[in-house]
mmCIF file with all atom_site columns, C-alpha atoms in Angstrom:
data_model
loop_
_atom_site.group_PDB
_atom_site.id
_atom_site.type_symbol
_atom_site.label_atom_id
_atom_site.label_alt_id
_atom_site.label_comp_id
_atom_site.label_asym_id
_atom_site.label_entity_id
_atom_site.label_seq_id
_atom_site.pdbx_PDB_ins_code
_atom_site.Cartn_x
_atom_site.Cartn_y
_atom_site.Cartn_z
_atom_site.occupancy
_atom_site.B_iso_or_equiv
_atom_site.pdbx_formal_charge
_atom_site.auth_seq_id
_atom_site.auth_comp_id
_atom_site.auth_asym_id
_atom_site.auth_atom_id
_atom_site.pdbx_PDB_model_num
ATOM 1   C CA . MET H 1 1   ? 11.818  -11.430 -1.532  1.00 53.00 ? 1   MET H CA 1
ATOM 2   C CA . GLN H 1 2   ? 9.803   -14.472 -1.116  1.00 55.00 ? 2   GLN H CA 1
ATOM 3   C CA . VAL H 1 3   ? 7.216   -13.046 -2.504  1.00 50.00 ? 3   VAL H CA 1
ATOM 4   C CA . THR H 1 4   ? 9.074   -11.951 -5.648  1.00 49.00 ? 4   THR H CA 1
ATOM 5   C CA . ARG H 1 5   ? 10.072  -15.647 -5.859  1.00 51.00 ? 5   ARG H CA 1
ATOM 6   C CA . LEU H 1 6   ? 6.835   -17.132 -5.575  1.00 49.00 ? 6   LEU H CA 1
ATOM 7   C CA . LEU H 1 7   ? 5.302   -14.839 -7.953  1.00 45.00 ? 7   LEU H CA 1
ATOM 8   C CA . LEU H 1 8   ? 7.967   -15.705 -10.468 1.00 48.00 ? 8   LEU H CA 1
ATOM 9   C CA . GLN H 1 9   ? 7.430   -19.641 -9.692  1.00 50.00 ? 9   GLN H CA 1
ATOM 10  C CA . ALA H 1 10  ? 3.578   -19.100 -10.087 1.00 46.00 ? 10  ALA H CA 1
ATOM 11  C CA . SER H 1 11  ? 4.179   -16.897 -13.795 1.00 42.00 ? 11  SER H CA 1
ATOM 12  C CA . LYS H 1 12  ? 6.081   -19.895 -15.000 1.00 46.00 ? 12  LYS H CA 1
ATOM 13  C CA . LYS H 1 13  ? 4.034   -22.122 -14.252 1.00 47.00 ? 13  LYS H CA 1
ATOM 14  C CA . MET H 1 14  ? 0.613   -20.084 -15.287 1.00 43.00 ? 14  MET H CA 1
ATOM 15  C CA . ALA H 1 15  ? 2.428   -19.198 -18.912 1.00 71.00 ? 15  ALA H CA 1
ATOM 16  C CA . SER H 1 16  ? 0.195   -21.501 -21.099 1.00 79.00 ? 16  SER H CA 1
ATOM 17  C CA . ASP H 1 17  ? -2.487  -24.146 -20.880 1.00 83.00 ? 17  ASP H CA 1
ATOM 18  C CA . ALA H 1 18  ? -2.891  -26.314 -23.213 1.00 85.00 ? 18  ALA H CA 1
ATOM 19  C CA . ASN H 1 19  ? -7.314  -26.674 -22.114 1.00 86.00 ? 19  ASN H CA 1
ATOM 20  C CA . CYS H 1 20  ? -7.632  -23.077 -22.007 1.00 88.00 ? 20  CYS H CA 1
ATOM 21  C CA . ILE H 1 21  ? -10.041 -21.888 -24.812 1.00 90.00 ? 21  ILE H CA 1
ATOM 22  C CA . PHE H 1 22  ? -7.607  -18.461 -24.969 1.00 90.00 ? 22  PHE H CA 1
ATOM 23  C CA . CYS H 1 23  ? -4.291  -19.922 -25.069 1.00 93.00 ? 23  CYS H CA 1
ATOM 24  C CA . LYS H 1 24  ? -5.409  -21.957 -27.743 1.00 94.00 ? 24  LYS H CA 1
ATOM 25  C CA . ILE H 1 25  ? -6.930  -18.610 -29.308 1.00 95.00 ? 25  ILE H CA 1
ATOM 26  C CA . VAL H 1 26  ? -3.514  -17.034 -28.948 1.00 95.00 ? 26  VAL H CA 1
ATOM 27  C CA . LYS H 1 27  ? -1.797  -20.079 -30.533 1.00 95.00 ? 27  LYS H CA 1
ATOM 28  C CA . GLY H 1 28  ? -3.788  -19.900 -33.430 1.00 95.00 ? 28  GLY H CA 1
ATOM 29  C CA . GLU H 1 29  ? -5.512  -23.076 -32.986 1.00 95.00 ? 29  GLU H CA 1
ATOM 30  C CA . ILE H 1 30  ? -8.950  -21.870 -32.572 1.00 95.00 ? 30  ILE H CA 1
ATOM 31  C CA . PRO H 1 31  ? -9.459  -18.834 -34.961 1.00 96.00 ? 31  PRO H CA 1
ATOM 32  C CA . CYS H 1 32  ? -10.602 -15.715 -33.868 1.00 96.00 ? 32  CYS H CA 1
ATOM 33  C CA . TYR H 1 33  ? -11.427 -11.901 -35.777 1.00 95.00 ? 33  TYR H CA 1
ATOM 34  C CA . LYS H 1 34  ? -8.464  -10.190 -34.460 1.00 97.00 ? 34  LYS H CA 1
ATOM 35  C CA . LEU H 1 35  ? -8.715  -6.055  -33.572 1.00 95.00 ? 35  LEU H CA 1
ATOM 36  C CA . VAL H 1 36  ? -5.185  -5.788  -31.902 1.00 96.00 ? 36  VAL H CA 1
ATOM 37  C CA . GLU H 1 37  ? -2.415  -7.967  -31.519 1.00 97.00 ? 37  GLU H CA 1
ATOM 38  C CA . THR H 1 38  ? 1.072   -7.251  -29.797 1.00 96.00 ? 38  THR H CA 1
ATOM 39  C CA . GLU H 1 39  ? 3.808   -9.443  -28.362 1.00 96.00 ? 39  GLU H CA 1
ATOM 40  C CA . LYS H 1 40  ? 1.861   -9.796  -24.806 1.00 96.00 ? 40  LYS H CA 1
ATOM 41  C CA . THR H 1 41  ? -1.649  -8.815  -25.793 1.00 95.00 ? 41  THR H CA 1
ATOM 42  C CA . LEU H 1 42  ? -4.339  -9.899  -28.232 1.00 96.00 ? 42  LEU H CA 1
ATOM 43  C CA . ALA H 1 43  ? -7.686  -8.245  -28.463 1.00 94.00 ? 43  ALA H CA 1
ATOM 44  C CA . PHE H 1 44  ? -10.698 -9.908  -30.963 1.00 94.00 ? 44  PHE H CA 1
ATOM 45  C CA . LEU H 1 45  ? -14.126 -10.059 -31.397 1.00 92.00 ? 45  LEU H CA 1
ATOM 46  C CA . ASP H 1 46  ? -16.197 -11.987 -28.475 1.00 89.00 ? 46  ASP H CA 1
ATOM 47  C CA . ILE H 1 47  ? -17.752 -15.254 -29.961 1.00 89.00 ? 47  ILE H CA 1
ATOM 48  C CA . GLN H 1 48  ? -21.012 -14.774 -27.640 1.00 87.00 ? 48  GLN H CA 1
ATOM 49  C CA . PRO H 1 49  ? -21.126 -11.203 -27.863 1.00 86.00 ? 49  PRO H CA 1
ATOM 50  C CA . LEU H 1 50  ? -23.188 -9.137  -25.023 1.00 82.00 ? 50  LEU H CA 1
ATOM 51  C CA . SER H 1 51  ? -23.883 -6.173  -27.560 1.00 78.00 ? 51  SER H CA 1
ATOM 52  C CA . ARG H 1 52  ? -22.687 -5.608  -31.321 1.00 74.00 ? 52  ARG H CA 1
ATOM 53  C CA . GLY H 1 53  ? -18.644 -4.989  -30.907 1.00 77.00 ? 53  GLY H CA 1
ATOM 54  C CA . HIS H 1 54  ? -17.960 -7.006  -27.921 1.00 84.00 ? 54  HIS H CA 1
ATOM 55  C CA . ALA H 1 55  ? -14.752 -7.744  -28.112 1.00 86.00 ? 55  ALA H CA 1
ATOM 56  C CA . LEU H 1 56  ? -12.344 -9.295  -25.472 1.00 90.00 ? 56  LEU H CA 1
ATOM 57  C CA . VAL H 1 57  ? -8.423  -7.918  -24.690 1.00 92.00 ? 57  VAL H CA 1
ATOM 58  C CA . ILE H 1 58  ? -6.346  -10.739 -23.258 1.00 92.00 ? 58  ILE H CA 1
ATOM 59  C CA . PRO H 1 59  ? -2.541  -10.863 -22.270 1.00 94.00 ? 59  PRO H CA 1
ATOM 60  C CA . LYS H 1 60  ? -0.696  -13.716 -24.064 1.00 95.00 ? 60  LYS H CA 1
ATOM 61  C CA . HIS H 1 61  ? 0.540   -15.075 -20.664 1.00 95.00 ? 61  HIS H CA 1
ATOM 62  C CA . HIS H 1 62  ? -2.138  -17.732 -19.122 1.00 92.00 ? 62  HIS H CA 1
ATOM 63  C CA . GLY H 1 63  ? -3.378  -16.865 -15.533 1.00 89.00 ? 63  GLY H CA 1
ATOM 64  C CA . GLU H 1 64  ? -6.608  -17.944 -13.674 1.00 86.00 ? 64  GLU H CA 1
ATOM 65  C CA . LYS H 1 65  ? -6.767  -14.361 -12.248 1.00 88.00 ? 65  LYS H CA 1
ATOM 66  C CA . LEU H 1 66  ? -5.179  -10.995 -12.662 1.00 89.00 ? 66  LEU H CA 1
ATOM 67  C CA . THR H 1 67  ? -2.935  -11.736 -9.500  1.00 92.00 ? 67  THR H CA 1
ATOM 68  C CA . ASP H 1 68  ? -1.658  -14.755 -11.366 1.00 91.00 ? 68  ASP H CA 1
ATOM 69  C CA . ILE H 1 69  ? -0.285  -12.720 -14.497 1.00 92.00 ? 69  ILE H CA 1
ATOM 70  C CA . PRO H 1 70  ? 3.226   -11.090 -13.886 1.00 95.00 ? 70  PRO H CA 1
ATOM 71  C CA . ASP H 1 71  ? 2.987   -7.408  -14.220 1.00 96.00 ? 71  ASP H CA 1
ATOM 72  C CA . ASP H 1 72  ? 4.825   -7.065  -17.350 1.00 96.00 ? 72  ASP H CA 1
ATOM 73  C CA . SER H 1 73  ? 2.418   -8.915  -19.081 1.00 95.00 ? 73  SER H CA 1
ATOM 74  C CA . LEU H 1 74  ? -1.113  -6.477  -18.207 1.00 95.00 ? 74  LEU H CA 1
ATOM 75  C CA . THR H 1 75  ? 0.675   -3.297  -19.341 1.00 96.00 ? 75  THR H CA 1
ATOM 76  C CA . GLU H 1 76  ? -1.309  -3.392  -22.323 1.00 96.00 ? 76  GLU H CA 1
ATOM 77  C CA . LEU H 1 77  ? -4.197  -4.138  -21.442 1.00 94.00 ? 77  LEU H CA 1
ATOM 78  C CA . LEU H 1 78  ? -5.985  -1.098  -20.251 1.00 93.00 ? 78  LEU H CA 1
ATOM 79  C CA . PRO H 1 79  ? -4.097  0.992   -23.137 1.00 96.00 ? 79  PRO H CA 1
ATOM 80  C CA . ILE H 1 80  ? -5.892  -1.487  -25.886 1.00 94.00 ? 80  ILE H CA 1
ATOM 81  C CA . ALA H 1 81  ? -9.165  -1.076  -24.352 1.00 92.00 ? 81  ALA H CA 1
ATOM 82  C CA . LYS H 1 82  ? -8.973  2.418   -24.352 1.00 92.00 ? 82  LYS H CA 1
ATOM 83  C CA . LYS H 1 83  ? -8.034  2.610   -27.948 1.00 94.00 ? 83  LYS H CA 1
ATOM 84  C CA . LEU H 1 84  ? -10.879 -0.049  -28.597 1.00 91.00 ? 84  LEU H CA 1
ATOM 85  C CA . ALA H 1 85  ? -13.291 2.339   -26.697 1.00 88.00 ? 85  ALA H CA 1
ATOM 86  C CA . LEU H 1 86  ? -12.117 5.424   -28.980 1.00 91.00 ? 86  LEU H CA 1
ATOM 87  C CA . ALA H 1 87  ? -12.173 3.456   -32.280 1.00 90.00 ? 87  ALA H CA 1
ATOM 88  C CA . SER H 1 88  ? -16.118 2.259   -31.216 1.00 86.00 ? 88  SER H CA 1
ATOM 89  C CA . GLY H 1 89  ? -17.201 5.983   -30.784 1.00 86.00 ? 89  GLY H CA 1
ATOM 90  C CA . ALA H 1 90  ? -18.749 4.676   -27.769 1.00 82.00 ? 90  ALA H CA 1
ATOM 91  C CA . ALA H 1 91  ? -20.180 7.678   -25.599 1.00 83.00 ? 91  ALA H CA 1
ATOM 92  C CA . ASN H 1 92  ? -20.633 5.508   -22.504 1.00 81.00 ? 92  ASN H CA 1
ATOM 93  C CA . TYR H 1 93  ? -18.913 2.129   -21.535 1.00 78.00 ? 93  TYR H CA 1
ATOM 94  C CA . ASN H 1 94  ? -17.874 0.072   -18.510 1.00 74.00 ? 94  ASN H CA 1
ATOM 95  C CA . ILE H 1 95  ? -14.164 -1.227  -17.498 1.00 72.00 ? 95  ILE H CA 1
ATOM 96  C CA . LEU H 1 96  ? -14.671 -4.425  -15.464 1.00 76.00 ? 96  LEU H CA 1
ATOM 97  C CA . GLN H 1 97  ? -12.807 -7.037  -13.898 1.00 76.00 ? 97  GLN H CA 1
ATOM 98  C CA . ASN H 1 98  ? -14.146 -10.379 -12.305 1.00 79.00 ? 98  ASN H CA 1
ATOM 99  C CA . ASN H 1 99  ? -11.724 -12.724 -10.177 1.00 82.00 ? 99  ASN H CA 1
ATOM 100 C CA . GLY H 1 100 ? -13.452 -15.959 -8.903  1.00 82.00 ? 100 GLY H CA 1
ATOM 101 C CA . LYS H 1 101 ? -16.529 -17.341 -9.161  1.00 82.00 ? 101 LYS H CA 1
ATOM 102 C CA . LEU H 1 102 ? -18.382 -14.834 -6.415  1.00 83.00 ? 102 LEU H CA 1
ATOM 103 C CA . ALA H 1 103 ? -17.289 -12.281 -8.888  1.00 77.00 ? 103 ALA H CA 1
ATOM 104 C CA . HIS H 1 104 ? -19.182 -13.577 -11.705 1.00 73.00 ? 104 HIS H CA 1
ATOM 105 C CA . GLN H 1 105 ? -15.848 -15.205 -13.283 1.00 72.00 ? 105 GLN H CA 1
ATOM 106 C CA . GLU H 1 106 ? -17.718 -17.635 -15.628 1.00 70.00 ? 106 GLU H CA 1
ATOM 107 C CA . VAL H 1 107 ? -15.124 -18.657 -18.508 1.00 64.00 ? 107 VAL H CA 1
ATOM 108 C CA . GLY H 1 108 ? -11.833 -20.253 -17.383 1.00 57.00 ? 108 GLY H CA 1
ATOM 109 C CA . PRO H 1 109 ? -9.194  -20.393 -16.425 1.00 46.00 ? 109 PRO H CA 1
ATOM 110 C CA . ARG H 1 110 ? -7.736  -17.330 -18.339 1.00 49.00 ? 110 ARG H CA 1
ATOM 111 C CA . ALA H 1 111 ? -7.547  -13.578 -17.114 1.00 51.00 ? 111 ALA H CA 1
ATOM 112 C CA . ARG H 1 112 ? -8.600  -11.647 -20.088 1.00 52.00 ? 112 ARG H CA 1
ATOM 113 C CA . ALA H 1 113 ? -10.171 -8.688  -20.723 1.00 55.00 ? 113 ALA H CA 1
ATOM 114 C CA . HIS H 1 114 ? -13.720 -7.524  -22.290 1.00 54.00 ? 114 HIS H CA 1
ATOM 115 C CA . ASP H 1 115 ? -14.396 -4.629  -24.141 1.00 51.00 ? 115 ASP H CA 1
ATOM 116 C CA . PRO H 1 116 ? -17.990 -4.623  -25.335 1.00 49.00 ? 116 PRO H CA 1
ATOM 117 C CA . GLN H 1 117 ? -18.080 -1.553  -27.537 1.00 46.00 ? 117 GLN H CA 1
ATOM 118 C CA . ALA H 1 118 ? -21.640 -0.804  -28.957 1.00 40.00 ? 118 ALA H CA 1
ATOM 119 C CA . GLU H 1 119 ? -24.271 1.076   -27.398 1.00 39.00 ? 119 GLU H CA 1
ATOM 120 C CA . ARG H 1 120 ? -26.474 -1.239  -25.361 1.00 42.00 ? 120 ARG H CA 1
ATOM 121 C CA . GLU H 1 121 ? -29.790 0.172   -23.258 1.00 39.00 ? 121 GLU H CA 1
ATOM 122 C CA . GLY H 1 122 ? -28.289 3.589   -23.768 1.00 41.00 ? 122 GLY H CA 1
ATOM 123 C CA . ARG H 1 123 ? -24.858 2.511   -23.013 1.00 37.00 ? 123 ARG H CA 1
ATOM 124 C CA . ALA H 1 124 ? -22.161 0.636   -24.539 1.00 39.00 ? 124 ALA H CA 1
ATOM 125 C CA . GLY H 1 125 ? -19.551 -1.263  -22.706 1.00 39.00 ? 125 GLY H CA 1
ATOM 126 C CA . CYS H 1 126 ? -15.982 -1.658  -21.995 1.00 40.00 ? 126 CYS H CA 1
ATOM 127 C CA . GLY H 1 127 ? -14.903 -3.816  -19.842 1.00 40.00 ? 127 GLY H CA 1
ATOM 128 C CA . LEU H 1 128 ? -11.766 -5.368  -18.486 1.00 37.00 ? 128 LEU H CA 1
ATOM 129 C CA . ALA H 1 129 ? -12.342 -8.934  -16.523 1.00 36.00 ? 129 ALA H CA 1
ATOM 130 C CA . ALA H 1 130 ? -10.017 -11.609 -15.397 1.00 35.00 ? 130 ALA H CA 1
ATOM 131 C CA . ASP H 1 131 ? -11.978 -14.824 -15.360 1.00 36.00 ? 131 ASP H CA 1
ATOM 132 C CA . GLY H 1 132 ? -10.553 -18.499 -14.328 1.00 37.00 ? 132 GLY H CA 1
ATOM 133 C CA . ASP H 1 133 ? -12.030 -21.583 -12.651 1.00 36.00 ? 133 ASP H CA 1
ATOM 134 C CA . GLY H 1 134 ? -14.336 -19.864 -10.514 1.00 35.00 ? 134 GLY H CA 1
ATOM 135 C CA . SER H 1 135 ? -12.370 -20.910 -7.163  1.00 34.00 ? 135 SER H CA 1
#
C-alpha cells in the first residue's frame, strides 16, 4: 500500500516539467517531425540522429527514469517502437534503455525511447531509452 501511494505521489509530481525539452515538444512549444502520436505517446525524428531514420518514442508523462513513470503511461512504447521498426524495413536493430548517468543517460530529465531505424554499419538501431538528469 505505501509503495503504491509513493508511486502515485511521484507520478503526480513528474507529470510535466516546464524546463524539459521533451515536455516542450509534447506541448508543441518546440516543433518536431511527428511519426506517431497517441494520447499517451509521441514518436518523432531525432534532431541529432545517430543514423538515417533515428527516432524517439516518448511517453507524454514526464519522468526522469523509467521507474518515475506510471505503468499505464508506458504501455504503448514497445508496440510503437515495434511498428516503427517494421515500417523501417530494418533487418537488425537494438532496443535500449538508459537510466542514469552511469547507464549513459545523456538527455534529461525525461524518459524517452530511441528508435533509430536505418542501417548503420550493417545494423539498424531501434532503441528504447529512458534519459534523465544523470543522477
